[in-house]
């Protein structure tokens, strides 16, 4: 496990340091800044993803029976899904290059936490198909919404650059409108997945509304409402700018509390 974790971190660092010089050139206004060669980058990313996948497989098998679904293991699985989705989308979207260092850093932190802070088993996924579907949809919805959050940060950065007239035209820097379009497309997909996750939980899991689980359902539903209001507000009222940033961050905070910290949050309150 330690070998695969170390190799995965090295692979992610290679990807990051391969990309950073070109991103810094683009941000500083260097005309030579170009989009990285996809073939070389995809190969190094594929190696990192493979090693990350091996590490997660070893984490989930550590319990010795069934799948070891600790909080830390779920976090690592989410980081892998986020990196995989972003890397796959690179073949169609040039707007993602600026997000990659953040995504890879997130993956490295997840691996380090998984290695240095081993968790205790909290649940096992065995032959429960309904639970498997619900967990898969929940993980995918969080991963996609997290990518949307990265997009909204990029959107805010570009907006500030344009207003300060410091923006530099480069193949590495996408237009504001293209980033905005991709953001709302991704958020719409995340909202759809979150809807399916909530429906699958409510219809298939007998303990979805149990006292020990109800806080997760409530915070997830609140996040679903916030994202839904943002999508409707943009479509009907043409919401943009800070309002989009605030709604997206608020929705992700609610979703994160629902998935990871609902019980802790309520205890603090």
XYZ file of N, CA and C in Angstrom:
807
model
N 0.830 -1.213 0.000
C 0.000 0.000 0.000
C 0.864 1.262 0.000
N 1.930 1.262 0.820
C 2.787 2.438 0.903
C 3.526 2.687 -0.410
N 3.902 1.599 -1.092
C 4.597 1.743 -2.370
C 3.693 2.390 -3.409
N 2.463 1.892 -3.542
C 1.536 2.455 -4.524
C 1.196 3.901 -4.182
N 1.073 4.211 -2.880
C 0.783 5.587 -2.466
C 1.934 6.518 -2.845
N 3.162 6.088 -2.548
C 4.319 6.911 -2.878
C 4.481 7.132 -4.368
N 4.298 6.069 -5.148
C 4.425 6.192 -6.602
C 3.318 7.071 -7.178
N 2.106 6.966 -6.627
C 0.998 7.806 -7.100
C 1.282 9.278 -6.828
N 1.810 9.578 -5.647
C 2.148 10.964 -5.312
C 3.225 11.498 -6.248
N 4.250 10.682 -6.517
C 5.315 11.095 -7.437
C 4.745 11.366 -8.826
N 3.845 10.487 -9.292
C 3.244 10.662 -10.617
C 2.420 11.943 -10.678
N 1.657 12.235 -9.629
C 0.872 13.476 -9.597
C 1.780 14.704 -9.568
N 2.890 14.613 -8.839
C 3.836 15.728 -8.792
C 4.470 15.968 -10.155
N 4.790 14.884 -10.869
C 5.348 15.021 -12.221
C 4.343 15.725 -13.128
N 3.080 15.309 -13.052
C 2.029 15.959 -13.850
C 1.943 17.446 -13.522
N 1.972 17.766 -12.233
C 1.825 19.158 -11.805
C 2.989 20.013 -12.267
N 4.216 19.529 -12.068
C 5.387 20.324 -12.424
C 5.622 20.367 -13.934
N 5.033 19.430 -14.665
C 5.068 19.512 -16.126
C 4.168 20.635 -16.616
N 3.081 20.840 -15.914
C 2.064 21.795 -16.340
C 2.311 23.210 -15.832
N 2.849 23.344 -14.624
C 2.953 24.650 -13.977
C 3.723 25.705 -14.779
N 4.884 25.391 -15.386
C 5.602 26.437 -16.125
C 4.764 27.094 -17.211
N 3.991 26.282 -17.957
C 3.169 26.850 -19.018
C 2.015 27.674 -18.462
N 1.459 27.238 -17.344
C 0.385 28.014 -16.718
C 0.908 29.352 -16.205
N 2.093 29.349 -15.617
C 2.679 30.585 -15.108
C 3.035 31.532 -16.244
N 3.498 30.980 -17.369
C 3.781 31.811 -18.532
C 2.516 32.480 -19.044
N 1.438 31.703 -19.091
C 0.164 32.247 -19.571
C -0.345 33.337 -18.645
N -0.230 33.125 -17.336
C -0.740 34.097 -16.377
C 0.097 35.372 -16.378
N 1.399 35.252 -16.653
C 2.266 36.421 -16.652
C 2.241 37.171 -17.972
N 1.587 36.576 -18.979
C 1.445 37.263 -20.251
C 2.483 36.903 -21.280
N 3.230 35.842 -21.062
C 4.231 35.408 -22.026
C 3.558 34.875 -23.279
N 3.926 35.363 -24.421
C 3.285 34.968 -25.670
C 3.579 33.528 -26.040
N 4.665 32.975 -25.498
C 5.037 31.610 -25.847
C 4.191 30.568 -25.127
N 3.331 31.004 -24.223
C 2.513 30.057 -23.462
C 1.585 29.303 -24.389
N 1.647 28.011 -24.340
C 0.816 27.169 -25.205
C 0.192 26.059 -24.393
N -0.803 25.420 -24.980
C -1.441 24.283 -24.336
C -0.463 23.111 -24.328
N -0.300 22.420 -23.217
C 0.646 21.298 -23.142
C 0.302 20.195 -24.136
N 1.325 19.421 -24.503
C 1.086 18.292 -25.396
C 0.211 17.263 -24.699
N -0.925 16.956 -25.318
C -1.902 16.091 -24.669
C -1.366 14.678 -24.471
N -0.646 14.142 -25.479
C -0.220 12.747 -25.404
C 0.677 12.510 -24.197
N 1.690 13.356 -24.022
C 2.609 13.198 -22.897
C 1.868 13.374 -21.569
N 1.009 14.356 -21.532
C 0.299 14.644 -20.291
C -0.691 13.540 -19.938
N -1.402 13.017 -20.932
C -2.389 11.964 -20.683
C -1.704 10.689 -20.196
N -0.516 10.382 -20.742
C 0.220 9.187 -20.308
C 0.605 9.302 -18.835
N 1.177 10.449 -18.457
C 1.578 10.626 -17.055
C 0.364 10.643 -16.134
N -0.743 11.236 -16.598
C -1.969 11.252 -15.794
C -2.537 9.848 -15.638
N -2.482 9.057 -16.729
C -2.997 7.683 -16.673
C -2.205 6.844 -15.674
N -0.882 7.035 -15.651
C -0.046 6.308 -14.685
C -0.425 6.699 -13.258
N -0.605 8.007 -13.032
C -0.989 8.478 -11.696
C -2.344 7.916 -11.281
N -3.296 7.914 -12.212
C -4.631 7.389 -11.913
C -4.589 5.894 -11.610
N -3.793 5.159 -12.379
C -3.670 3.718 -12.158
C -3.094 3.422 -10.775
N -2.025 4.117 -10.420
C -1.400 3.910 -9.108
C -2.334 4.337 -7.976
N -3.053 5.427 -8.199
C -4.031 5.889 -7.209
C -5.131 4.840 -7.031
N -5.565 4.254 -8.147
C -6.584 3.209 -8.083
C -6.105 1.980 -7.328
N -4.857 1.589 -7.556
C -4.279 0.445 -6.831
C -4.235 0.740 -5.335
N -3.820 1.956 -4.989
C -3.764 2.357 -3.574
C -5.150 2.291 -2.928
N -6.169 2.783 -3.624
C -7.526 2.767 -3.071
C -8.045 1.338 -2.941
N -7.723 0.484 -3.925
C -8.139 -0.920 -3.834
C -7.540 -1.569 -2.593
N -6.294 -1.244 -2.299
C -5.644 -1.792 -1.106
C -6.255 -1.224 0.173
N -6.654 0.045 0.133
C -7.311 0.647 1.289
C -8.637 -0.042 1.592
N -9.426 -0.264 0.541
C -10.744 -0.852 0.733
C -10.662 -2.327 1.125
N -9.565 -2.991 0.770
C -9.408 -4.407 1.122
C -8.729 -4.600 2.473
N -8.355 -3.501 3.126
C -7.572 -3.604 4.363
C -8.342 -4.243 5.505
N -9.673 -4.167 5.484
C -10.457 -4.727 6.576
C -10.490 -6.235 6.593
N -10.246 -6.860 5.453
C -10.215 -8.318 5.398
C -11.540 -8.961 5.078
N -12.647 -8.224 5.182
C -13.950 -8.796 4.857
C -14.824 -7.697 4.258
N -15.333 -7.959 3.079
C -16.144 -6.957 2.404
C -15.306 -5.764 1.984
N -15.972 -4.627 1.814
C -15.294 -3.398 1.437
C -15.261 -2.460 2.634
N -14.076 -1.946 2.922
C -13.842 -1.126 4.103
C -14.217 0.333 3.822
N -15.481 0.699 4.096
C -15.973 2.034 3.771
C -15.788 2.995 4.945
N -14.534 3.330 5.267
C -14.295 4.365 6.259
C -14.420 5.723 5.583
N -14.526 6.759 6.404
C -14.630 8.118 5.887
C -13.422 8.477 5.036
N -12.222 8.106 5.493
C -11.004 8.426 4.754
C -10.955 7.699 3.414
N -11.428 6.459 3.386
C -11.441 5.711 2.132
C -12.401 6.333 1.130
N -13.554 6.788 1.618
C -14.519 7.446 0.736
C -13.938 8.748 0.196
N -13.232 9.495 1.039
C -12.576 10.720 0.580
C -11.585 10.423 -0.540
N -10.801 9.362 -0.377
C -9.835 8.994 -1.408
C -10.523 8.573 -2.695
N -11.618 7.843 -2.578
C -12.359 7.441 -3.767
C -12.909 8.655 -4.494
N -13.365 9.650 -3.752
C -13.868 10.875 -4.368
C -12.763 11.628 -5.099
N -11.570 11.693 -4.493
C -10.469 12.379 -5.169
C -10.121 11.684 -6.477
N -10.143 10.354 -6.469
C -9.856 9.613 -7.697
C -10.910 9.901 -8.762
N -12.170 9.935 -8.376
C -13.246 10.232 -9.322
C -13.099 11.636 -9.900
N -12.763 12.598 -9.049
C -12.596 13.979 -9.514
C -11.460 14.071 -10.524
N -10.306 13.475 -10.196
C -9.157 13.509 -11.109
C -9.496 12.803 -12.419
N -10.173 11.664 -12.334
C -10.539 10.910 -13.532
C -11.466 11.717 -14.428
N -12.489 12.335 -13.852
C -13.445 13.118 -14.637
C -12.776 14.316 -15.300
N -11.930 15.018 -14.556
C -11.250 16.188 -15.118
C -10.292 15.776 -16.230
N -9.542 14.698 -16.021
C -8.584 14.233 -17.031
C -9.291 13.785 -18.302
N -10.387 13.053 -18.157
C -11.151 12.622 -19.330
C -11.728 13.810 -20.086
N -12.134 14.845 -19.359
C -12.746 16.014 -19.999
C -11.734 16.866 -20.754
N -10.432 16.670 -20.508
C -9.409 17.475 -21.184
C -9.431 17.297 -22.693
N -9.895 16.130 -23.162
C -9.925 15.886 -24.601
C -10.957 16.760 -25.301
N -11.885 17.348 -24.542
C -12.938 18.177 -25.134
C -12.918 19.616 -24.638
N -12.319 19.861 -23.476
C -12.407 21.186 -22.861
C -11.021 21.743 -22.563
N -10.675 22.873 -23.194
C -9.421 23.547 -22.873
C -9.542 24.409 -21.621
N -10.761 24.553 -21.104
C -10.977 25.406 -19.935
C -10.508 24.764 -18.638
N -10.079 23.511 -18.699
C -9.755 22.780 -17.470
C -8.287 22.850 -17.069
N -7.418 23.340 -17.958
C -5.986 23.274 -17.666
C -5.623 24.006 -16.381
N -6.243 25.164 -16.147
C -5.915 25.946 -14.963
C -6.370 25.265 -13.676
N -7.315 24.334 -13.772
C -7.831 23.670 -12.580
C -6.980 22.472 -12.155
N -6.163 21.959 -13.076
C -5.462 20.705 -12.807
C -4.523 20.744 -11.601
N -3.704 21.800 -11.410
C -2.844 21.799 -10.218
C -3.633 21.668 -8.922
N -4.797 22.325 -8.840
C -5.638 22.202 -7.642
C -6.175 20.785 -7.493
N -6.596 20.194 -8.605
C -7.151 18.839 -8.569
C -6.089 17.837 -8.134
N -4.888 17.950 -8.697
C -3.820 17.018 -8.342
C -3.347 17.226 -6.903
N -3.321 18.471 -6.456
C -2.959 18.735 -5.058
C -3.980 18.105 -4.117
N -5.251 18.204 -4.481
C -6.326 17.589 -3.702
C -6.127 16.079 -3.624
N -5.731 15.462 -4.741
C -5.495 14.017 -4.767
C -4.304 13.634 -3.892
N -3.228 14.414 -3.954
C -2.039 14.130 -3.139
C -2.369 14.212 -1.652
N -3.129 15.244 -1.268
C -3.527 15.388 0.139
C -4.366 14.190 0.578
N -5.282 13.751 -0.293
C -6.116 12.593 0.030
C -5.295 11.336 0.258
N -4.291 11.118 -0.586
C -3.432 9.939 -0.437
C -2.633 10.016 0.862
N -2.066 11.189 1.142
C -1.281 11.352 2.370
C -2.132 11.115 3.617
N -3.352 11.633 3.595
C -4.252 11.425 4.734
C -4.585 9.945 4.887
N -4.818 9.259 3.754
C -5.134 7.837 3.797
C -4.000 6.993 4.349
N -2.762 7.415 4.085
C -1.596 6.666 4.564
C -1.280 6.986 6.025
N -1.336 8.276 6.363
C -0.877 8.707 7.682
C -1.932 8.586 8.770
N -3.219 8.605 8.368
C -4.289 8.550 9.371
C -5.215 7.392 9.039
N -4.844 6.179 9.372
C -5.710 5.033 9.098
C -7.005 5.127 9.888
N -8.133 4.815 9.230
C -9.431 4.935 9.880
C -9.945 3.597 10.364
N -11.000 3.646 11.184
C -11.674 2.439 11.661
C -12.850 2.129 10.742
N -13.194 0.896 10.655
C -14.293 0.477 9.786
C -15.612 0.990 10.353
N -16.397 1.663 9.511
C -17.706 2.146 9.948
C -18.843 1.453 9.225
N -18.569 0.843 8.106
C -19.635 0.130 7.385
C -19.015 -0.778 6.351
N -19.732 -1.817 5.975
C -19.291 -2.718 4.910
C -20.375 -2.781 3.839
N -19.919 -2.719 2.602
C -20.839 -2.872 1.485
C -20.712 -4.306 0.995
N -21.774 -5.076 1.096
C -21.704 -6.483 0.723
C -22.573 -6.739 -0.502
N -23.748 -7.297 -0.325
C -24.572 -7.657 -1.474
C -25.786 -6.745 -1.617
N -25.738 -5.562 -1.055
C -26.862 -4.631 -1.105
C -26.762 -3.779 -2.364
N -27.490 -4.162 -3.401
C -27.428 -3.456 -4.682
C -27.947 -2.033 -4.562
N -29.029 -1.841 -3.813
C -29.604 -0.505 -3.647
C -28.609 0.438 -2.988
N -27.905 -0.062 -1.976
C -26.902 0.756 -1.299
C -25.742 1.071 -2.232
N -25.341 0.098 -3.040
C -24.261 0.312 -4.002
C -24.625 1.411 -4.988
N -25.858 1.365 -5.522
C -26.313 2.385 -6.474
C -26.344 3.757 -5.807
N -26.880 3.799 -4.593
C -26.981 5.077 -3.876
C -25.600 5.677 -3.619
N -24.662 4.854 -3.142
C -23.315 5.347 -2.855
C -22.624 5.816 -4.131
N -22.783 5.066 -5.213
C -22.168 5.449 -6.490
C -22.689 6.796 -6.967
N -24.006 6.974 -6.935
C -24.603 8.246 -7.360
C -24.169 9.390 -6.449
N -24.096 9.115 -5.146
C -23.684 10.149 -4.197
C -22.235 10.574 -4.441
N -21.353 9.604 -4.661
C -19.947 9.912 -4.927
C -19.792 10.703 -6.218
N -20.494 10.274 -7.261
C -20.408 10.967 -8.548
C -20.946 12.386 -8.448
N -22.061 12.556 -7.742
C -22.649 13.893 -7.616
C -21.697 14.831 -6.881
N -21.052 14.334 -5.823
C -20.113 15.181 -5.089
C -18.907 15.531 -5.963
N -18.389 14.543 -6.684
C -17.224 14.779 -7.540
C -17.533 15.818 -8.610
N -18.691 15.697 -9.261
C -19.061 16.631 -10.331
C -19.304 18.028 -9.758
N -19.980 18.112 -8.617
C -20.227 19.416 -7.994
C -18.921 20.057 -7.529
N -17.962 19.241 -7.101
C -16.661 19.784 -6.712
C -15.947 20.374 -7.927
N -16.044 19.709 -9.065
C -15.458 20.251 -10.296
C -16.131 21.573 -10.654
N -17.456 21.648 -10.472
C -18.177 22.903 -10.710
C -17.659 24.002 -9.782
N -17.333 23.638 -8.540
C -16.779 24.615 -7.599
C -15.441 25.158 -8.103
N -14.589 24.286 -8.627
C -13.321 24.738 -9.195
C -13.557 25.668 -10.379
N -14.567 25.343 -11.175
C -14.909 26.186 -12.317
C -15.345 27.576 -11.868
N -16.135 27.645 -10.797
C -16.632 28.956 -10.371
C -15.492 29.806 -9.823
N -14.465 29.178 -9.232
C -13.283 29.932 -8.811
C -12.541 30.483 -10.033
N -12.435 29.657 -11.073
C -11.803 30.116 -12.307
C -12.621 31.242 -12.927
N -13.932 31.114 -12.893
C -14.833 32.137 -13.428
C -14.643 33.457 -12.687
N -14.547 33.389 -11.372
C -14.348 34.589 -10.565
C -12.995 35.230 -10.856
N -11.961 34.389 -11.025
C -10.622 34.902 -11.328
C -10.601 35.628 -12.670
N -11.220 35.024 -13.690
C -11.264 35.648 -15.010
C -12.056 36.950 -14.979
N -13.145 36.962 -14.234
C -13.973 38.160 -14.128
C -13.185 39.313 -13.513
N -12.401 39.021 -12.462
C -11.587 40.060 -11.831
C -10.501 40.563 -12.780
N -9.904 39.623 -13.541
C -8.871 40.016 -14.496
C -9.435 40.942 -15.568
N -10.633 40.619 -16.061
C -11.258 41.448 -17.094
C -11.602 42.834 -16.556
N -12.123 42.889 -15.341
C -12.504 44.179 -14.763
C -11.291 45.048 -14.470
N -10.167 44.411 -14.123
C -8.947 45.170 -13.855
C -8.125 45.402 -15.119
N -8.618 44.858 -16.248
C -7.953 44.991 -17.556
C -6.545 44.411 -17.549
N -6.365 43.334 -16.761
C -5.062 42.669 -16.705
C -5.078 41.310 -17.388
N -6.177 40.999 -18.055
C -6.276 39.694 -18.691
C -5.329 39.614 -19.877
N -4.729 38.449 -20.078
C -3.803 38.215 -21.182
C -4.393 37.149 -22.088
N -4.462 37.431 -23.375
C -5.020 36.469 -24.311
C -3.976 35.406 -24.633
N -4.323 34.165 -24.370
C -3.421 33.035 -24.549
C -4.254 31.789 -24.772
N -3.714 30.795 -25.530
C -4.439 29.525 -25.684
C -4.694 28.829 -24.357
N -3.893 29.168 -23.333
C -4.052 28.535 -22.029
C -5.178 29.160 -21.216
N -5.613 30.379 -21.595
C -6.633 31.085 -20.830
C -7.931 31.094 -21.618
N -8.957 30.399 -21.157
C -10.227 30.345 -21.877
C -10.996 31.650 -21.726
N -11.974 31.855 -22.593
C -12.805 33.046 -22.495
C -13.771 32.916 -21.327
N -14.207 34.062 -20.827
C -15.125 34.074 -19.685
C -16.426 33.359 -20.021
N -16.957 33.595 -21.210
C -18.235 32.996 -21.591
C -18.130 31.482 -21.727
N -17.003 30.987 -22.247
C -16.851 29.535 -22.396
C -16.758 28.857 -21.032
N -16.061 29.494 -20.092
C -15.976 28.938 -18.739
C -17.350 28.953 -18.079
N -18.091 30.034 -18.276
C -19.429 30.126 -17.681
C -20.353 29.050 -18.239
N -20.306 28.837 -19.552
C -21.151 27.799 -20.161
C -20.802 26.423 -19.604
N -19.499 26.124 -19.538
C -19.087 24.819 -19.034
C -19.452 24.655 -17.562
N -19.337 25.738 -16.796
C -19.690 25.671 -15.374
C -21.148 25.260 -15.190
N -22.049 25.910 -15.907
C -23.469 25.608 -15.721
C -23.839 24.232 -16.285
N -23.137 23.796 -17.326
C -23.367 22.432 -17.815
C -22.967 21.408 -16.753
N -21.789 21.612 -16.165
C -21.292 20.682 -15.147
C -22.180 20.719 -13.905
N -22.588 21.926 -13.496
C -23.456 22.035 -12.325
C -24.797 21.353 -12.574
N -25.305 21.466 -13.792
C -26.567 20.805 -14.143
C -26.429 19.281 -14.038
N -25.294 18.747 -14.498
C -25.045 17.305 -14.378
C -24.949 16.907 -12.907
N -24.239 17.722 -12.119
C -24.124 17.444 -10.692
C -25.469 17.467 -9.993
N -26.318 18.428 -10.355
C -27.661 18.509 -9.771
C -28.505 17.293 -10.149
N -28.371 16.844 -11.395
C -29.102 15.647 -11.829
C -28.651 14.417 -11.044
N -27.338 14.252 -10.892
C -26.814 13.111 -10.129
C -27.233 13.182 -8.664
N -27.235 14.395 -8.109
C -27.662 14.559 -6.721
C -29.144 14.220 -6.570
N -29.949 14.602 -7.561
C -31.375 14.250 -7.555
C -31.554 12.738 -7.546
N -30.810 12.055 -8.413
C -30.906 10.593 -8.479
C -30.413 9.945 -7.183
N -29.364 10.526 -6.590
C -28.851 9.986 -5.324
C -29.896 10.110 -4.217
N -30.553 11.261 -4.148
C -31.589 11.461 -3.133
C -32.779 10.534 -3.367
N -33.184 10.398 -4.626
C -34.315 9.518 -4.941
C -33.982 8.062 -4.636
N -32.770 7.634 -5.019
C -32.383 6.240 -4.766
C -32.330 5.950 -3.271
N -31.868 6.926 -2.490
C -31.827 6.735 -1.047
C -33.207 6.703 -0.428
N -34.070 7.635 -0.855
C -35.416 7.717 -0.280
C -36.276 6.514 -0.646
N -36.108 5.998 -1.875
C -36.975 4.920 -2.352
C -36.444 3.524 -2.034
N -35.135 3.390 -1.870
C -34.551 2.047 -1.764
C -33.990 1.701 -0.396
N -33.593 2.705 0.391
C -32.948 2.431 1.674
C -33.943 2.621 2.812
N -34.157 1.583 3.579
C -35.166 1.630 4.635
C -34.786 2.580 5.767
N -33.475 2.830 5.944
C -33.038 3.692 7.047
C -32.646 5.086 6.582
N -33.080 5.484 5.376
C -32.685 6.786 4.828
C -33.187 7.929 5.713
N -34.384 7.759 6.301
C -34.958 8.793 7.161
C -34.871 8.422 8.646
N -34.006 7.462 8.956
C -33.800 7.090 10.357
C -33.139 8.249 11.107
N -33.346 8.344 12.426
C -32.792 9.473 13.196
C -31.292 9.671 13.007
N -30.541 8.572 12.882
C -29.086 8.701 12.743
C -28.658 9.099 11.331
N -29.590 9.068 10.372
C -29.269 9.403 8.988
C -29.990 10.650 8.485
N -31.008 11.102 9.208
C -31.866 12.165 8.695
C -31.102 13.457 8.440
N -30.048 13.733 9.262
C -29.302 14.967 9.059
C -28.586 14.965 7.717
N -28.135 13.793 7.261
C -27.497 13.705 5.951
C -28.502 14.036 4.852
N -29.709 13.492 4.978
C -30.751 13.754 3.988
C -31.126 15.233 3.966
N -31.222 15.851 5.150
C -31.616 17.264 5.225
C -30.573 18.162 4.569
N -29.302 17.977 4.925
C -28.252 18.820 4.349
C -28.093 18.575 2.847
N -28.253 17.325 2.406
C -28.196 17.024 0.970
C -29.334 17.713 0.234
N -30.532 17.678 0.833
C -31.690 18.317 0.215
C -31.518 19.835 0.164
N -30.940 20.420 1.217
C -30.677 21.862 1.210
C -29.680 22.232 0.107
N -28.641 21.404 -0.062
C -27.681 21.640 -1.145
C -28.368 21.539 -2.498
N -29.247 20.556 -2.644
C -30.007 20.374 -3.885
C -30.851 21.608 -4.178
N -31.469 22.189 -3.159
C -32.276 23.402 -3.334
C -31.404 24.580 -3.767
N -30.249 24.748 -3.116
C -29.354 25.864 -3.443
C -28.873 25.768 -4.890
N -28.416 24.581 -5.298
C -27.963 24.407 -6.681
C -29.115 24.614 -7.662
N -30.295 24.118 -7.309
C -31.458 24.294 -8.172
C -31.833 25.753 -8.335
N -31.812 26.513 -7.232
C -32.106 27.945 -7.307
C -31.097 28.671 -8.190
N -29.829 28.272 -8.083
C -28.793 28.897 -8.910
C -29.038 28.627 -10.388
N -29.357 27.392 -10.733
C -29.611 27.053 -12.135
C -30.834 27.788 -12.666
N -31.897 27.843 -11.875
C -33.109 28.558 -12.299
C -32.846 30.062 -12.383
N -32.134 30.594 -11.384
C -31.820 32.019 -11.381
C -30.981 32.436 -12.575
N -30.039 31.582 -12.968
C -29.221 31.904 -14.141
C -30.047 31.850 -15.421
N -30.903 30.849 -15.515
C -31.686 30.673 -16.741
C -32.773 31.741 -16.882
N -33.455 32.036 -15.793
C -34.594 32.953 -15.855
C -34.219 34.412 -15.581
N -33.276 34.612 -14.653
C -32.938 35.969 -14.219
C -31.523 36.382 -14.607
N -30.808 35.497 -15.310
C -29.454 35.784 -15.811
C -28.482 36.125 -14.676
N -28.539 35.327 -13.606
C -27.610 35.541 -12.493
C -26.173 35.304 -12.946
N -25.279 36.177 -12.490
C -23.855 36.038 -12.793
C -23.038 36.616 -11.639
N -21.728 36.535 -11.774
C -20.833 37.201 -10.842
C -20.826 36.625 -9.440
N -20.828 37.532 -8.450
C -20.684 37.123 -7.047
C -21.816 36.224 -6.581
N -23.023 36.452 -7.112
C -24.154 35.628 -6.690
C -23.923 34.164 -7.054
N -23.388 33.923 -8.242
C -23.071 32.554 -8.664
C -22.015 31.951 -7.746
N -20.994 32.733 -7.425
C -19.924 32.266 -6.532
C -20.480 31.916 -5.151
N -21.303 32.792 -4.590
C -21.850 32.579 -3.244
C -22.751 31.350 -3.208
N -23.629 31.211 -4.197
C -24.542 30.069 -4.219
C -23.775 28.754 -4.378
N -22.757 28.747 -5.237
C -21.996 27.513 -5.461
C -21.236 27.101 -4.206
N -20.554 28.061 -3.580
C -19.820 27.758 -2.352
C -20.776 27.293 -1.256
N -21.920 27.961 -1.131
C -22.906 27.582 -0.109
C -23.418 26.165 -0.338
N -23.722 25.846 -1.595
C -24.198 24.502 -1.913
C -23.169 23.434 -1.608
N -21.896 23.710 -1.925
C -20.848 22.728 -1.660
C -20.592 22.569 -0.166
N -20.704 23.656 0.595
C -20.555 23.546 2.051
C -21.648 22.651 2.623
N -22.880 22.862 2.177
C -23.996 22.033 2.645
C -23.806 20.572 2.252
N -23.346 20.347 1.018
C -23.150 18.977 0.549
C -22.008 18.299 1.297
N -20.957 19.050 1.592
C -19.833 18.498 2.352
C -20.256 18.158 3.777
N -21.051 19.031 4.387
C -21.577 18.736 5.726
C -22.439 17.480 5.683
N -23.259 17.362 4.636
C -24.136 16.194 4.511
C -23.338 14.907 4.399
N -22.274 14.910 3.601
C -21.534 13.684 3.322
C -20.543 13.336 4.420
N -19.939 14.366 5.034
C -18.817 14.096 5.929
C -18.980 14.616 7.348
N -19.700 15.727 7.517
C -19.657 16.362 8.827
C -20.977 16.709 9.449
N -22.072 16.088 9.016
C -23.385 16.486 9.530
C -23.494 16.264 11.032
N -23.049 15.102 11.500
C -23.161 14.797 12.933
C -22.256 15.714 13.749
N -21.036 15.932 13.276
C -20.110 16.826 13.976
C -20.645 18.250 14.008
N -21.192 18.692 12.863
C -21.724 20.047 12.750
C -22.864 20.269 13.737
N -23.783 19.311 13.819
C -24.918 19.434 14.726
C -24.471 19.374 16.179
N -23.422 18.594 16.460
C -22.904 18.514 17.825
C -22.323 19.854 18.262
N -21.596 20.512 17.347
C -21.019 21.823 17.646
C -22.116 22.843 17.900
N -23.182 22.802 17.071
C -24.297 23.720 17.263
C -24.991 23.463 18.598
